[in-house]
Amino acid sequence: MSDIRDDVRAGFNELYGYEPAGMWSAPGRVNLIGEHTDYNEGFVLPFAINRRTVIALGLREDGIARVASSFADEVVEITISELSPETLNGWAAYPLGVAWALGQRGADLATVPGFDIFIDSDVPVGAGLSSSAAIESAVAMALNDVWRLRLDRPTLAAVGQLAENKVVGAPTGIMDQSASLLGQKDSAVFLDCRSLDSEIVDLGFGAAELVLLIMDTGVTHSHATGGYAERRASCELGARMLEVESLRDVTVDDLPRARNILDDTTFRRVRHVVTENQRVLDTVRALREQGPAAIGDLLDASHLSMRNDFEISIPELDLAVETAQANGAIGARMTGGGFGGSAIALIHRDDLSRLQVAIDGAFAEHGFGQPDTFVVVPAHGASRES
Ligand code: ADP
Ligand code: MG
């Protein structure tokens, strides 16, 4: 962490030739359970991880914004009053989209000071750990401070989501930004995506000697295209046909009726969302009453539901999950939007290296690319660094 901060300060200095006014950081996140429930106004249980995106920011007096990242070669420059979903594209749509979105939430883009930003990160991109929310949340925190907007963290989460939906063009929900902004050490964020009420839930991994392993398949996904939007449309169709505002209003007891009304595909999409909401509630209760060793079956059931009903898994994710289950994990599931990215396994720390070896072996045996496996620790949310 201190390494990235040093790199960011040095990178800023080298590029812009002056000292930044401050540095901010925001973490990636992993979703413990509650997949594709957020845009259905349901429940999610993500936690912020010990991988962060760090930005250094300096103010300018000319109303111009410049952004640069260790990930990209070019410096992107734009006049702030000209920010719009149409004028932004590529990676700069994330940080500058947040500046635009703050304008939608009260910042006066005609008068705010300009800025230079330099970004570095150790959140893997496209691995399902939400490098996108990390960059959005870090920029939202920074601009909220230097533009003196006094927006609270839930509002900044909504700003990040607005940028991602309208500027990047990915129809994602509020979960990622909420985890990145509201997360706390050793804890998960239990978020009601309808009311946006959140509660911090102690995970207790350390006391139970459990660790959470990320198994990154290396298969990249793209939210802006393909299956994600299609699944979202299926959920909206299901809600319309069931005459409810959103699938949040459907319970497990309603499923027999839903089966009579919906076509098979839409029914299975709906069943995933409805049962997943219940699994999130059950997971929160299990964590509070029994501790993390009690949530394994819920994680396993979540994976099956995504594989069979929501159909967003891929062979690499299924193999990672099955290998974990066969090698001591107390529970495992794919995580994130699907079609690639990572799976997670909750496992006793003594069984960790055996599992990592087994995953490598299984992937090689199936002719899949070498996966990346690493432990993540529940960490604090977005913060000012200096
Ligand atoms: P993820 O699952 O990692 O959130 P997304 O496709 O939602 O995947 O977002 C990844 C995109 O976010 C990258 O392709 C890039 O455009 C942008 N991004 C994330 N982190 C950075 C960074 N540190 N610097 C520049 N762009 C970034
Ligand atoms: Mg993302």
Coordinates of C-alpha atoms and ligand atoms in Angstrom, one line a residue:
M1 CA 0.0 0.0 0.0
S2 CA 2.7 2.5 1.0
D3 CA 4.5 1.4 -2.2
I4 CA 1.6 2.4 -4.4
R5 CA 1.3 5.7 -2.6
D6 CA 5.0 6.4 -3.2
D7 CA 4.6 5.4 -6.9
V8 CA 1.6 7.6 -7.3
R9 CA 3.2 10.7 -5.8
A10 CA 6.3 10.1 -7.9
G11 CA 4.3 9.5 -11.0
F12 CA 2.3 12.7 -10.5
N13 CA 5.4 14.8 -9.9
E14 CA 7.1 13.4 -13.0
L15 CA 4.1 13.9 -15.3
Y16 CA 2.8 17.3 -14.1
G17 CA 5.9 18.8 -12.5
Y18 CA 4.5 19.9 -9.2
E19 CA 3.4 18.4 -5.8
P20 CA -0.2 17.0 -5.6
A21 CA -2.6 18.6 -3.2
G22 CA -3.6 15.3 -1.8
M23 CA -3.9 11.5 -2.3
W24 CA -7.0 9.3 -1.9
S25 CA -7.6 5.6 -2.3
A26 CA -10.4 3.2 -2.7
P27 CA -10.5 -0.6 -2.6
G28 CA -11.7 -3.2 -5.0
R29 CA -14.3 -5.5 -3.6
V30 CA -15.3 -9.1 -3.7
N31 CA -18.9 -10.2 -3.4
L32 CA -19.3 -12.9 -0.7
I33 CA -22.8 -13.6 -1.8
G34 CA -25.8 -11.9 -3.6
E35 CA -25.1 -12.0 -7.3
H36 CA -27.3 -10.1 -9.9
T37 CA -29.5 -9.1 -7.0
D38 CA -28.5 -5.5 -6.8
Y39 CA -30.3 -4.2 -9.9
N40 CA -33.4 -6.2 -8.7
E41 CA -33.5 -4.1 -5.6
G42 CA -32.4 -7.1 -3.5
F43 CA -29.6 -7.9 -1.0
V44 CA -25.9 -8.1 -1.5
L45 CA -23.0 -8.9 0.9
P46 CA -19.7 -7.7 -0.6
F47 CA -16.6 -6.7 1.3
A48 CA -13.8 -4.2 0.5
I49 CA -10.5 -5.9 -0.1
N50 CA -6.8 -5.1 0.6
R51 CA -6.2 -4.1 -3.0
R52 CA -6.6 -0.4 -3.7
T53 CA -6.6 2.2 -6.4
V54 CA -4.7 5.3 -5.3
I55 CA -4.9 8.7 -6.9
A56 CA -2.9 11.9 -6.5
L57 CA -4.7 15.1 -7.4
G58 CA -3.6 18.7 -7.9
L59 CA -5.8 21.7 -8.5
R60 CA -5.7 24.0 -11.6
E61 CA -7.1 27.4 -12.0
D62 CA -8.2 27.1 -15.7
G63 CA -11.2 24.7 -15.6
I64 CA -9.3 22.0 -17.4
A65 CA -9.1 18.4 -16.2
R66 CA -6.3 16.1 -17.0
V67 CA -6.2 12.4 -16.1
A68 CA -3.4 9.9 -16.4
S69 CA -2.9 6.3 -15.2
S70 CA 0.0 3.9 -14.8
F71 CA -2.3 1.6 -16.9
A72 CA -2.4 3.9 -20.0
D73 CA 0.1 5.8 -22.2
E74 CA -1.9 8.9 -22.9
V75 CA -2.9 11.9 -20.7
V76 CA -6.5 12.7 -21.4
E77 CA -7.4 16.4 -21.2
I78 CA -10.8 18.1 -21.4
T79 CA -12.5 21.3 -20.3
I80 CA -14.7 20.5 -17.4
S81 CA -17.7 22.5 -18.6
E82 CA -17.6 20.3 -21.7
L83 CA -17.8 17.0 -19.8
S84 CA -20.7 14.8 -21.0
P85 CA -21.4 11.2 -21.7
E86 CA -20.8 11.9 -25.4
T87 CA -17.4 13.6 -25.0
L88 CA -15.9 10.8 -22.9
N89 CA -14.7 7.3 -23.9
G90 CA -12.1 4.7 -23.1
W91 CA -10.6 4.3 -19.6
A92 CA -10.9 8.1 -18.9
A93 CA -14.7 7.6 -18.9
Y94 CA -14.4 6.2 -15.4
P95 CA -12.6 9.1 -13.6
L96 CA -14.0 11.9 -15.8
G97 CA -17.4 10.3 -15.8
V98 CA -17.4 10.7 -12.0
A99 CA -16.6 14.5 -12.5
W100 CA -19.6 14.7 -14.8
A101 CA -21.8 12.7 -12.5
L102 CA -20.9 15.1 -9.6
G103 CA -22.2 17.8 -11.8
Q104 CA -25.5 15.9 -11.9
R105 CA -25.5 15.9 -8.1
G106 CA -25.0 19.6 -7.5
A107 CA -21.4 20.5 -8.4
D108 CA -21.4 23.5 -10.7
L109 CA -19.1 22.3 -13.5
A110 CA -18.9 25.9 -15.0
T111 CA -17.1 27.2 -11.9
V112 CA -15.3 24.3 -10.1
P113 CA -11.5 24.4 -10.2
G114 CA -9.8 22.2 -12.7
F115 CA -7.6 19.3 -11.7
D116 CA -4.7 17.0 -12.7
I117 CA -5.0 13.3 -11.5
F118 CA -2.5 10.5 -11.6
I119 CA -3.8 7.0 -10.9
D120 CA -2.1 3.7 -9.9
S121 CA -3.7 0.5 -8.6
D122 CA -3.1 -3.0 -7.5
V123 CA -6.7 -4.1 -8.1
P124 CA -6.6 -6.5 -11.0
V125 CA -8.6 -5.2 -14.0
G126 CA -11.5 -7.3 -15.3
A127 CA -11.0 -10.0 -12.7
G128 CA -14.4 -9.4 -11.1
L129 CA -12.9 -7.4 -8.2
S130 CA -14.3 -4.1 -9.5
S131 CA -11.3 -2.1 -10.4
S132 CA -14.0 0.1 -12.0
A133 CA -15.6 0.9 -8.6
A134 CA -12.2 1.4 -7.0
I135 CA -11.2 4.1 -9.6
E136 CA -14.7 5.8 -9.4
S137 CA -14.8 5.8 -5.6
A138 CA -11.3 7.2 -5.3
V139 CA -12.0 10.0 -7.7
A140 CA -15.4 10.7 -6.1
M141 CA -13.8 11.0 -2.7
A142 CA -11.1 13.3 -4.0
L143 CA -13.4 15.6 -6.0
N144 CA -15.9 15.7 -3.1
D145 CA -13.1 17.0 -0.9
V146 CA -11.4 19.5 -3.2
W147 CA -14.6 20.8 -4.7
R148 CA -16.0 21.0 -1.1
L149 CA -19.3 19.2 -2.0
R150 CA -19.9 17.6 1.4
L151 CA -21.7 14.6 -0.2
D152 CA -22.0 11.6 2.0
R153 CA -20.6 8.2 1.1
P154 CA -23.9 6.6 -0.1
T155 CA -24.3 9.6 -2.4
L156 CA -20.8 9.2 -3.7
A157 CA -21.6 5.5 -4.4
A158 CA -24.6 6.7 -6.5
V159 CA -22.3 9.1 -8.3
G160 CA -19.9 6.3 -9.3
Q161 CA -22.8 4.2 -10.4
L162 CA -24.2 7.1 -12.5
A163 CA -20.8 7.5 -14.2
E164 CA -20.6 3.8 -14.9
N165 CA -24.2 3.6 -16.3
K166 CA -24.4 6.8 -18.3
V167 CA -20.8 7.5 -19.3
V168 CA -19.1 4.1 -19.5
G169 CA -22.4 2.6 -20.6
A170 CA -22.4 -0.5 -18.3
P171 CA -25.8 -1.1 -16.7
T172 CA -24.4 -2.1 -13.3
G173 CA -26.0 -1.7 -9.9
I174 CA -24.9 0.1 -6.8
M175 CA -23.1 -2.8 -5.0
D176 CA -19.5 -2.2 -6.1
Q177 CA -19.3 1.4 -5.2
S178 CA -21.1 0.8 -1.9
A179 CA -18.6 -1.8 -0.9
S180 CA -15.7 0.4 -2.0
L181 CA -17.0 3.4 -0.1
L182 CA -18.7 1.8 3.0
G183 CA -16.4 -1.2 3.7
Q184 CA -14.7 -1.7 7.0
K185 CA -11.9 -3.9 8.2
D186 CA -12.7 -7.6 8.8
S187 CA -16.3 -6.9 7.8
A188 CA -18.8 -7.1 5.0
V189 CA -21.3 -4.6 3.9
F190 CA -24.9 -5.9 4.0
L191 CA -26.7 -3.7 1.6
D192 CA -30.4 -3.4 0.9
C193 CA -30.3 -2.2 -2.7
R194 CA -33.9 -0.9 -2.5
S195 CA -33.7 1.3 0.6
L196 CA -29.9 1.6 0.3
D197 CA -29.7 1.0 4.0
S198 CA -26.5 -0.8 4.9
E199 CA -25.2 -2.7 7.9
I200 CA -21.7 -3.7 8.7
V201 CA -21.5 -7.5 9.4
D202 CA -18.4 -8.9 11.2
L203 CA -16.9 -11.7 9.1
G204 CA -14.7 -13.2 11.8
F205 CA -12.4 -15.0 9.3
G206 CA -9.4 -14.5 11.5
A207 CA -10.8 -16.0 14.6
A208 CA -12.1 -19.0 12.7
E209 CA -8.7 -19.4 11.0
L210 CA -10.4 -19.1 7.6
V211 CA -9.1 -17.3 4.5
L212 CA -10.9 -16.2 1.4
L213 CA -9.1 -17.3 -1.8
I214 CA -9.6 -15.6 -5.1
M215 CA -9.3 -17.9 -8.1
D216 CA -8.9 -15.6 -11.1
T217 CA -9.6 -17.6 -14.2
G218 CA -7.9 -14.9 -16.3
V219 CA -10.9 -15.0 -18.7
T220 CA -12.0 -11.3 -19.0
H221 CA -15.5 -10.2 -19.2
S222 CA -17.1 -7.1 -20.5
H223 CA -20.1 -5.6 -18.8
A224 CA -20.8 -3.1 -21.5
T225 CA -21.6 -5.9 -24.0
G226 CA -23.3 -9.3 -24.0
G227 CA -24.8 -11.3 -21.3
Y228 CA -25.0 -8.9 -18.4
A229 CA -27.5 -6.6 -20.1
E230 CA -29.4 -9.6 -21.4
R231 CA -29.8 -11.1 -17.9
R232 CA -30.9 -7.7 -16.6
A233 CA -33.6 -7.5 -19.3
S234 CA -34.8 -11.0 -18.4
C235 CA -35.2 -9.9 -14.8
E236 CA -37.2 -6.8 -15.8
L237 CA -39.4 -9.0 -18.0
G238 CA -40.0 -11.4 -15.2
A239 CA -41.0 -8.6 -12.8
R240 CA -43.3 -7.1 -15.4
M241 CA -45.0 -10.5 -16.1
L242 CA -45.4 -11.1 -12.3
E243 CA -46.8 -7.6 -12.0
V244 CA -44.3 -6.5 -9.3
E245 CA -42.1 -3.4 -9.3
S246 CA -39.0 -5.5 -9.1
L247 CA -37.9 -9.1 -8.3
R248 CA -37.3 -7.9 -4.7
D249 CA -41.0 -8.2 -4.3
V250 CA -41.0 -12.0 -5.1
T251 CA -40.3 -14.5 -2.4
V252 CA -39.4 -18.2 -2.4
D253 CA -43.1 -19.0 -1.6
D254 CA -44.2 -17.2 -4.8
L255 CA -42.0 -19.4 -7.1
P256 CA -44.7 -22.1 -7.8
R257 CA -47.0 -19.4 -9.1
A258 CA -44.2 -17.8 -11.1
R259 CA -43.5 -21.1 -12.8
N260 CA -47.0 -21.1 -14.1
I261 CA -46.8 -17.6 -15.5
L262 CA -43.3 -17.4 -16.9
D263 CA -41.5 -19.2 -19.8
D264 CA -38.9 -21.6 -18.6
T265 CA -35.9 -19.4 -19.2
T266 CA -37.4 -16.3 -17.5
F267 CA -38.5 -18.5 -14.6
R268 CA -35.0 -19.8 -14.0
R269 CA -33.6 -16.3 -14.1
V270 CA -36.2 -15.2 -11.6
R271 CA -35.6 -18.2 -9.4
H272 CA -32.0 -17.4 -9.2
V273 CA -32.6 -13.9 -8.0
V274 CA -35.3 -14.9 -5.6
T275 CA -33.4 -17.7 -4.0
E276 CA -30.1 -15.7 -4.0
N277 CA -31.8 -12.9 -2.0
Q278 CA -32.9 -15.5 0.6
R279 CA -29.3 -16.9 0.7
V280 CA -27.9 -13.4 1.4
L281 CA -30.3 -13.1 4.4
D282 CA -29.4 -16.6 5.5
T283 CA -25.7 -15.8 5.2
V284 CA -26.0 -12.7 7.3
R285 CA -27.9 -14.6 10.0
A286 CA -25.4 -17.5 10.0
L287 CA -22.5 -15.1 10.3
R288 CA -24.1 -13.3 13.2
E289 CA -25.3 -16.4 15.1
Q290 CA -22.7 -19.1 14.2
G291 CA -19.7 -17.5 12.4
P292 CA -18.2 -17.9 9.0
A293 CA -17.7 -21.7 9.2
A294 CA -21.5 -22.0 8.9
I295 CA -21.9 -20.3 5.5
G296 CA -20.3 -22.9 3.2
D297 CA -23.5 -24.6 2.0
L298 CA -24.9 -21.2 1.1
L299 CA -21.9 -20.4 -1.1
D300 CA -22.1 -23.7 -2.8
A301 CA -25.8 -23.3 -3.5
S302 CA -25.3 -19.8 -4.9
H303 CA -22.8 -21.2 -7.4
L304 CA -25.2 -23.9 -8.6
S305 CA -28.0 -21.3 -9.0
M306 CA -25.7 -19.1 -11.1
R307 CA -24.5 -22.1 -13.2
N308 CA -27.9 -23.8 -13.8
D309 CA -30.6 -21.1 -13.4
F310 CA -28.9 -17.8 -14.3
E311 CA -26.4 -19.5 -16.7
I312 CA -23.6 -17.0 -16.2
S313 CA -20.8 -19.4 -15.3
I314 CA -18.1 -20.7 -17.7
P315 CA -16.2 -24.0 -17.6
E316 CA -13.1 -22.3 -16.0
L317 CA -15.3 -21.0 -13.1
D318 CA -17.0 -24.3 -12.6
L319 CA -13.7 -26.1 -12.5
A320 CA -12.3 -23.7 -10.0
V321 CA -15.3 -24.1 -7.7
E322 CA -15.4 -27.9 -8.0
T323 CA -11.7 -28.2 -7.4
A324 CA -12.0 -26.0 -4.3
Q325 CA -14.9 -28.1 -3.0
A326 CA -12.9 -31.3 -3.5
N327 CA -9.9 -29.9 -1.8
G328 CA -11.1 -28.8 1.6
A329 CA -13.0 -25.5 0.9
I330 CA -16.0 -25.1 3.2
G331 CA -17.7 -23.3 0.4
A332 CA -17.0 -21.9 -3.1
R333 CA -18.8 -19.9 -5.8
M334 CA -18.1 -17.8 -8.8
T335 CA -18.3 -14.1 -7.9
G336 CA -19.0 -11.0 -9.9
G337 CA -21.1 -10.5 -13.0
G338 CA -20.2 -13.7 -14.6
F339 CA -18.9 -14.9 -18.0
G340 CA -15.3 -14.7 -16.7
G341 CA -13.5 -13.2 -13.8
S342 CA -13.0 -15.0 -10.5
A343 CA -14.4 -17.6 -8.2
I344 CA -13.9 -17.5 -4.4
A345 CA -13.3 -20.3 -1.9
L346 CA -13.6 -20.1 1.9
I347 CA -11.0 -22.4 3.3
H348 CA -9.1 -23.2 6.5
R349 CA -5.7 -21.5 6.3
D350 CA -3.9 -24.9 6.7
D351 CA -5.6 -26.2 3.6
L352 CA -4.8 -23.2 1.4
S353 CA -1.6 -24.3 -0.3
R354 CA -2.9 -27.7 -1.1
L355 CA -5.9 -26.0 -2.8
Q356 CA -3.7 -23.6 -4.8
V357 CA -1.6 -26.5 -6.1
A358 CA -4.8 -28.5 -7.0
I359 CA -6.2 -25.5 -8.9
D360 CA -3.1 -25.1 -11.0
G361 CA -3.1 -28.8 -11.7
A362 CA -6.7 -29.0 -12.7
F363 CA -6.5 -26.0 -15.0
A364 CA -3.4 -27.5 -16.7
E365 CA -5.1 -30.8 -17.1
H366 CA -8.1 -29.2 -18.8
G367 CA -5.9 -27.1 -21.1
F368 CA -7.1 -23.9 -19.5
G369 CA -4.8 -20.9 -19.1
Q370 CA -2.8 -20.6 -15.9
P371 CA -5.1 -19.1 -13.2
D372 CA -4.0 -16.6 -10.6
T373 CA -4.9 -17.5 -7.0
F374 CA -4.5 -15.1 -4.1
V375 CA -5.9 -14.4 -0.7
V376 CA -7.9 -11.2 0.0
V377 CA -8.5 -9.7 3.4
P378 CA -11.6 -7.6 4.3
A379 CA -10.3 -4.0 4.4
H380 CA -11.5 -0.5 5.1
G381 CA -13.3 1.5 2.4
A382 CA -12.2 4.6 0.5
S383 CA -10.0 7.0 2.4
R384 CA -7.9 10.1 2.2
E385 CA -4.3 9.1 2.3
S386 CA -2.6 12.5 2.7
Ligands
ADP1 P1 -13.7 -4.8 -13.2 O1 -14.3 -6.1 -13.0 O2 -12.2 -4.8 -12.9 O3 -14.4 -3.7 -12.6 P2 -14.6 -3.4 -15.6 O4 -14.6 -3.8 -17.0 O5 -15.8 -3.1 -14.9 O6 -13.8 -4.6 -14.8 O7 -13.6 -2.1 -15.4 C1 -12.3 -2.2 -15.9 C2 -12.0 -0.9 -16.6 O8 -11.9 0.2 -15.7 C3 -10.6 -0.9 -17.3 O9 -10.7 -1.5 -18.6 C4 -10.3 0.5 -17.3 O10 -11.0 1.2 -18.4 C5 -10.9 1.1 -16.0 N1 -9.8 1.1 -15.0 C6 -9.8 0.4 -13.8 N2 -8.8 0.6 -13.1 C7 -8.0 1.6 -13.8 C8 -6.8 2.3 -13.5 N3 -6.1 2.0 -12.4 N4 -6.4 3.1 -14.5 C9 -7.1 3.4 -15.6 N5 -8.3 2.7 -15.9 C10 -8.7 1.9 -15.0
MG2 MG -16.5 -3.2 -13.0

